[in-house]
Amino acid sequence: MIRGAVAVIQREGRFLVIRRSRHVSAPLKYCFAGGRIERGESEAQAVEREIHEELSLQVIAEKKIWHSQTPWGVDLAWWEVSQPTREPEPNPREVASCHWMTPQQMLDLKEDLLLSARHFLEAVARGEIQLSSQA
């Protein structure tokens, strides 16, 4: 089973969303930042490493808020992380662009939004996931 970790970063009612580069799986799809958990790595360590690799940000994984499994068999751990102290700088090998988006803006992306992100937003809307209020 492939295991992944996803970072949920929110500010003023918006989530930090990436558009994946052309060079990775699911090219040019929008999603939350994150990636594969490497052997010997905890979920929290994976989230922190992936955010650094993808967006050149130092964050701390604060709280696991959800768990899901994708239809294609990836086991995902969703983590809220600390607020970045500066704006992200996308690594072009992995990230085409990054954006601060409301949940509705994300849902309006339709098929361009990765299915796992849509499922997360739907679970938040149903009250299944409690998010910390972050400024």
PDB file of C-alpha atoms in Angstrom:
ATOM      1  CA  MET A   1       0.000   0.000   0.000  1.00  0.00           C
ATOM      2  CA  ILE A   2       1.283   3.443  -0.915  1.00  0.00           C
ATOM      3  CA  ARG A   3       1.041   5.893   1.975  1.00  0.00           C
ATOM      4  CA  GLY A   4       0.906   9.657   1.607  1.00  0.00           C
ATOM      5  CA  ALA A   5       0.698  12.716   3.817  1.00  0.00           C
ATOM      6  CA  VAL A   6      -1.197  15.898   2.968  1.00  0.00           C
ATOM      7  CA  ALA A   7      -0.713  19.389   4.432  1.00  0.00           C
ATOM      8  CA  VAL A   8      -3.737  21.537   5.171  1.00  0.00           C
ATOM      9  CA  ILE A   9      -2.686  25.174   5.464  1.00  0.00           C
ATOM     10  CA  GLN A  10      -5.388  27.786   5.848  1.00  0.00           C
ATOM     11  CA  ARG A  11      -5.373  31.539   6.138  1.00  0.00           C
ATOM     12  CA  GLU A  12      -8.349  33.911   6.265  1.00  0.00           C
ATOM     13  CA  GLY A  13     -10.809  31.284   5.036  1.00  0.00           C
ATOM     14  CA  ARG A  14      -8.570  30.121   2.190  1.00  0.00           C
ATOM     15  CA  PHE A  15      -6.493  27.005   1.701  1.00  0.00           C
ATOM     16  CA  LEU A  16      -3.015  26.851   0.210  1.00  0.00           C
ATOM     17  CA  VAL A  17      -3.477  24.863  -3.001  1.00  0.00           C
ATOM     18  CA  ILE A  18      -0.892  23.780  -5.530  1.00  0.00           C
ATOM     19  CA  ARG A  19      -1.195  23.077  -9.218  1.00  0.00           C
ATOM     20  CA  ARG A  20       0.958  20.052  -9.930  1.00  0.00           C
ATOM     21  CA  SER A  21       3.689  20.361 -12.541  1.00  0.00           C
ATOM     22  CA  ARG A  22       3.632  18.572 -15.895  1.00  0.00           C
ATOM     23  CA  HIS A  23       6.428  16.292 -14.608  1.00  0.00           C
ATOM     24  CA  VAL A  24       4.542  14.448 -11.837  1.00  0.00           C
ATOM     25  CA  SER A  25       1.590  12.077 -11.658  1.00  0.00           C
ATOM     26  CA  ALA A  26      -1.801  13.766 -12.190  1.00  0.00           C
ATOM     27  CA  PRO A  27      -0.121  16.597 -14.111  1.00  0.00           C
ATOM     28  CA  LEU A  28      -1.633  20.083 -13.831  1.00  0.00           C
ATOM     29  CA  LYS A  29      -4.283  18.996 -11.311  1.00  0.00           C
ATOM     30  CA  TYR A  30      -4.968  21.224  -8.314  1.00  0.00           C
ATOM     31  CA  CYS A  31      -4.605  19.729  -4.835  1.00  0.00           C
ATOM     32  CA  PHE A  32      -3.220  20.238  -1.360  1.00  0.00           C
ATOM     33  CA  ALA A  33       0.549  19.934  -1.042  1.00  0.00           C
ATOM     34  CA  GLY A  34       1.924  16.622   0.147  1.00  0.00           C
ATOM     35  CA  GLY A  35       3.373  13.376  -1.053  1.00  0.00           C
ATOM     36  CA  ARG A  36       4.584   9.878  -0.372  1.00  0.00           C
ATOM     37  CA  ILE A  37       5.703   8.824   3.097  1.00  0.00           C
ATOM     38  CA  GLU A  38       9.200   7.391   2.809  1.00  0.00           C
ATOM     39  CA  ARG A  39      10.428   4.276   4.624  1.00  0.00           C
ATOM     40  CA  GLY A  40      11.219   5.033   8.267  1.00  0.00           C
ATOM     41  CA  GLU A  41       9.456   8.396   8.139  1.00  0.00           C
ATOM     42  CA  SER A  42       6.452   9.387  10.261  1.00  0.00           C
ATOM     43  CA  GLU A  43       3.413  11.045   8.729  1.00  0.00           C
ATOM     44  CA  ALA A  44       4.348  14.331  10.394  1.00  0.00           C
ATOM     45  CA  GLN A  45       7.924  14.144   9.100  1.00  0.00           C
ATOM     46  CA  ALA A  46       6.642  13.426   5.587  1.00  0.00           C
ATOM     47  CA  VAL A  47       4.301  16.440   5.635  1.00  0.00           C
ATOM     48  CA  GLU A  48       7.083  18.753   6.799  1.00  0.00           C
ATOM     49  CA  ARG A  49       9.554  17.381   4.228  1.00  0.00           C
ATOM     50  CA  GLU A  50       7.077  17.560   1.344  1.00  0.00           C
ATOM     51  CA  ILE A  51       6.140  21.179   2.106  1.00  0.00           C
ATOM     52  CA  HIS A  52       9.820  22.081   2.157  1.00  0.00           C
ATOM     53  CA  GLU A  53      10.520  20.220  -1.122  1.00  0.00           C
ATOM     54  CA  GLU A  54       7.462  21.530  -2.969  1.00  0.00           C
ATOM     55  CA  LEU A  55       7.142  25.065  -1.603  1.00  0.00           C
ATOM     56  CA  SER A  56      10.414  25.908   0.220  1.00  0.00           C
ATOM     57  CA  LEU A  57       8.490  26.454   3.459  1.00  0.00           C
ATOM     58  CA  GLN A  58       9.369  25.389   6.982  1.00  0.00           C
ATOM     59  CA  VAL A  59       6.233  24.242   8.805  1.00  0.00           C
ATOM     60  CA  ILE A  60       5.411  22.037  11.774  1.00  0.00           C
ATOM     61  CA  ALA A  61       2.820  19.275  11.463  1.00  0.00           C
ATOM     62  CA  GLU A  62       0.479  20.123  14.332  1.00  0.00           C
ATOM     63  CA  LYS A  63      -2.526  17.811  14.220  1.00  0.00           C
ATOM     64  CA  LYS A  64      -3.765  14.903  12.145  1.00  0.00           C
ATOM     65  CA  ILE A  65      -7.307  15.801  11.158  1.00  0.00           C
ATOM     66  CA  TRP A  66      -8.422  13.096   8.726  1.00  0.00           C
ATOM     67  CA  HIS A  67      -7.565   9.850   7.040  1.00  0.00           C
ATOM     68  CA  SER A  68      -8.733   8.727   3.612  1.00  0.00           C
ATOM     69  CA  GLN A  69      -8.017   6.211   0.915  1.00  0.00           C
ATOM     70  CA  THR A  70      -8.105   7.156  -2.742  1.00  0.00           C
ATOM     71  CA  PRO A  71      -9.947   5.011  -5.301  1.00  0.00           C
ATOM     72  CA  TRP A  72      -6.519   4.192  -6.754  1.00  0.00           C
ATOM     73  CA  GLY A  73      -5.289   2.760  -3.441  1.00  0.00           C
ATOM     74  CA  VAL A  74      -3.246   5.505  -1.781  1.00  0.00           C
ATOM     75  CA  ASP A  75      -3.678   5.751   1.989  1.00  0.00           C
ATOM     76  CA  LEU A  76      -3.660   9.477   2.920  1.00  0.00           C
ATOM     77  CA  ALA A  77      -3.048  11.138   6.289  1.00  0.00           C
ATOM     78  CA  TRP A  78      -4.293  14.761   6.368  1.00  0.00           C
ATOM     79  CA  TRP A  79      -2.438  17.132   8.725  1.00  0.00           C
ATOM     80  CA  GLU A  80      -2.954  20.720   9.763  1.00  0.00           C
ATOM     81  CA  VAL A  81       0.387  22.468   9.841  1.00  0.00           C
ATOM     82  CA  SER A  82       1.714  25.688  11.337  1.00  0.00           C
ATOM     83  CA  GLN A  83       1.345  28.943   9.477  1.00  0.00           C
ATOM     84  CA  PRO A  84       4.228  29.628   7.115  1.00  0.00           C
ATOM     85  CA  THR A  85       6.194  32.754   7.945  1.00  0.00           C
ATOM     86  CA  ARG A  86       6.519  33.769   4.292  1.00  0.00           C
ATOM     87  CA  GLU A  87       4.912  33.152   0.921  1.00  0.00           C
ATOM     88  CA  PRO A  88       5.623  29.817  -0.792  1.00  0.00           C
ATOM     89  CA  GLU A  89       8.160  29.452  -3.593  1.00  0.00           C
ATOM     90  CA  PRO A  90       7.073  26.564  -5.848  1.00  0.00           C
ATOM     91  CA  ASN A  91       9.667  24.002  -6.910  1.00  0.00           C
ATOM     92  CA  PRO A  92       9.002  23.880 -10.692  1.00  0.00           C
ATOM     93  CA  ARG A  93       9.891  20.178 -10.903  1.00  0.00           C
ATOM     94  CA  GLU A  94       6.882  19.403  -8.700  1.00  0.00           C
ATOM     95  CA  VAL A  95       4.618  22.468  -8.603  1.00  0.00           C
ATOM     96  CA  ALA A  96       3.470  24.634 -11.513  1.00  0.00           C
ATOM     97  CA  SER A  97       1.879  27.285  -9.262  1.00  0.00           C
ATOM     98  CA  CYS A  98       0.340  27.825  -5.837  1.00  0.00           C
ATOM     99  CA  HIS A  99      -2.776  29.712  -4.809  1.00  0.00           C
ATOM    100  CA  TRP A 100      -4.815  30.704  -1.771  1.00  0.00           C
ATOM    101  CA  MET A 101      -8.366  29.513  -2.536  1.00  0.00           C
ATOM    102  CA  THR A 102     -11.700  29.301  -0.758  1.00  0.00           C
ATOM    103  CA  PRO A 103     -13.358  25.896  -0.658  1.00  0.00           C
ATOM    104  CA  GLN A 104     -15.871  27.076  -3.274  1.00  0.00           C
ATOM    105  CA  GLN A 105     -13.118  28.285  -5.617  1.00  0.00           C
ATOM    106  CA  MET A 106     -11.541  24.859  -5.295  1.00  0.00           C
ATOM    107  CA  LEU A 107     -14.794  23.045  -6.009  1.00  0.00           C
ATOM    108  CA  ASP A 108     -15.382  25.318  -9.006  1.00  0.00           C
ATOM    109  CA  LEU A 109     -12.248  23.800 -10.576  1.00  0.00           C
ATOM    110  CA  LYS A 110     -14.407  20.704 -11.276  1.00  0.00           C
ATOM    111  CA  GLU A 111     -12.338  17.921 -12.901  1.00  0.00           C
ATOM    112  CA  ASP A 112      -9.123  19.964 -12.539  1.00  0.00           C
ATOM    113  CA  LEU A 113      -9.295  19.418  -8.757  1.00  0.00           C
ATOM    114  CA  LEU A 114      -7.758  16.138  -7.613  1.00  0.00           C
ATOM    115  CA  LEU A 115     -10.510  13.817  -6.373  1.00  0.00           C
ATOM    116  CA  SER A 116      -8.934  13.383  -2.937  1.00  0.00           C
ATOM    117  CA  ALA A 117      -9.094  17.161  -2.379  1.00  0.00           C
ATOM    118  CA  ARG A 118     -12.771  17.206  -3.414  1.00  0.00           C
ATOM    119  CA  HIS A 119     -13.498  14.391  -0.932  1.00  0.00           C
ATOM    120  CA  PHE A 120     -11.708  16.337   1.814  1.00  0.00           C
ATOM    121  CA  LEU A 121     -13.743  19.494   1.141  1.00  0.00           C
ATOM    122  CA  GLU A 122     -16.974  17.486   1.093  1.00  0.00           C
ATOM    123  CA  ALA A 123     -16.084  15.902   4.458  1.00  0.00           C
ATOM    124  CA  VAL A 124     -15.381  19.377   5.896  1.00  0.00           C
ATOM    125  CA  ALA A 125     -18.767  20.604   4.607  1.00  0.00           C
ATOM    126  CA  ARG A 126     -20.510  17.604   6.240  1.00  0.00           C
ATOM    127  CA  GLY A 127     -18.852  18.446   9.573  1.00  0.00           C
ATOM    128  CA  GLU A 128     -16.751  15.259   9.623  1.00  0.00           C
ATOM    129  CA  ILE A 129     -13.509  17.232   9.883  1.00  0.00           C
ATOM    130  CA  GLN A 130     -12.926  19.920  12.487  1.00  0.00           C
ATOM    131  CA  LEU A 131     -10.440  22.529  11.293  1.00  0.00           C
ATOM    132  CA  SER A 132      -8.641  24.882  13.643  1.00  0.00           C
ATOM    133  CA  SER A 133      -9.446  28.501  12.984  1.00  0.00           C
ATOM    134  CA  GLN A 134      -6.223  29.977  11.673  1.00  0.00           C
ATOM    135  CA  ALA A 135      -5.736  33.649  10.888  1.00  0.00           C
TER     136      ALA A 135
END
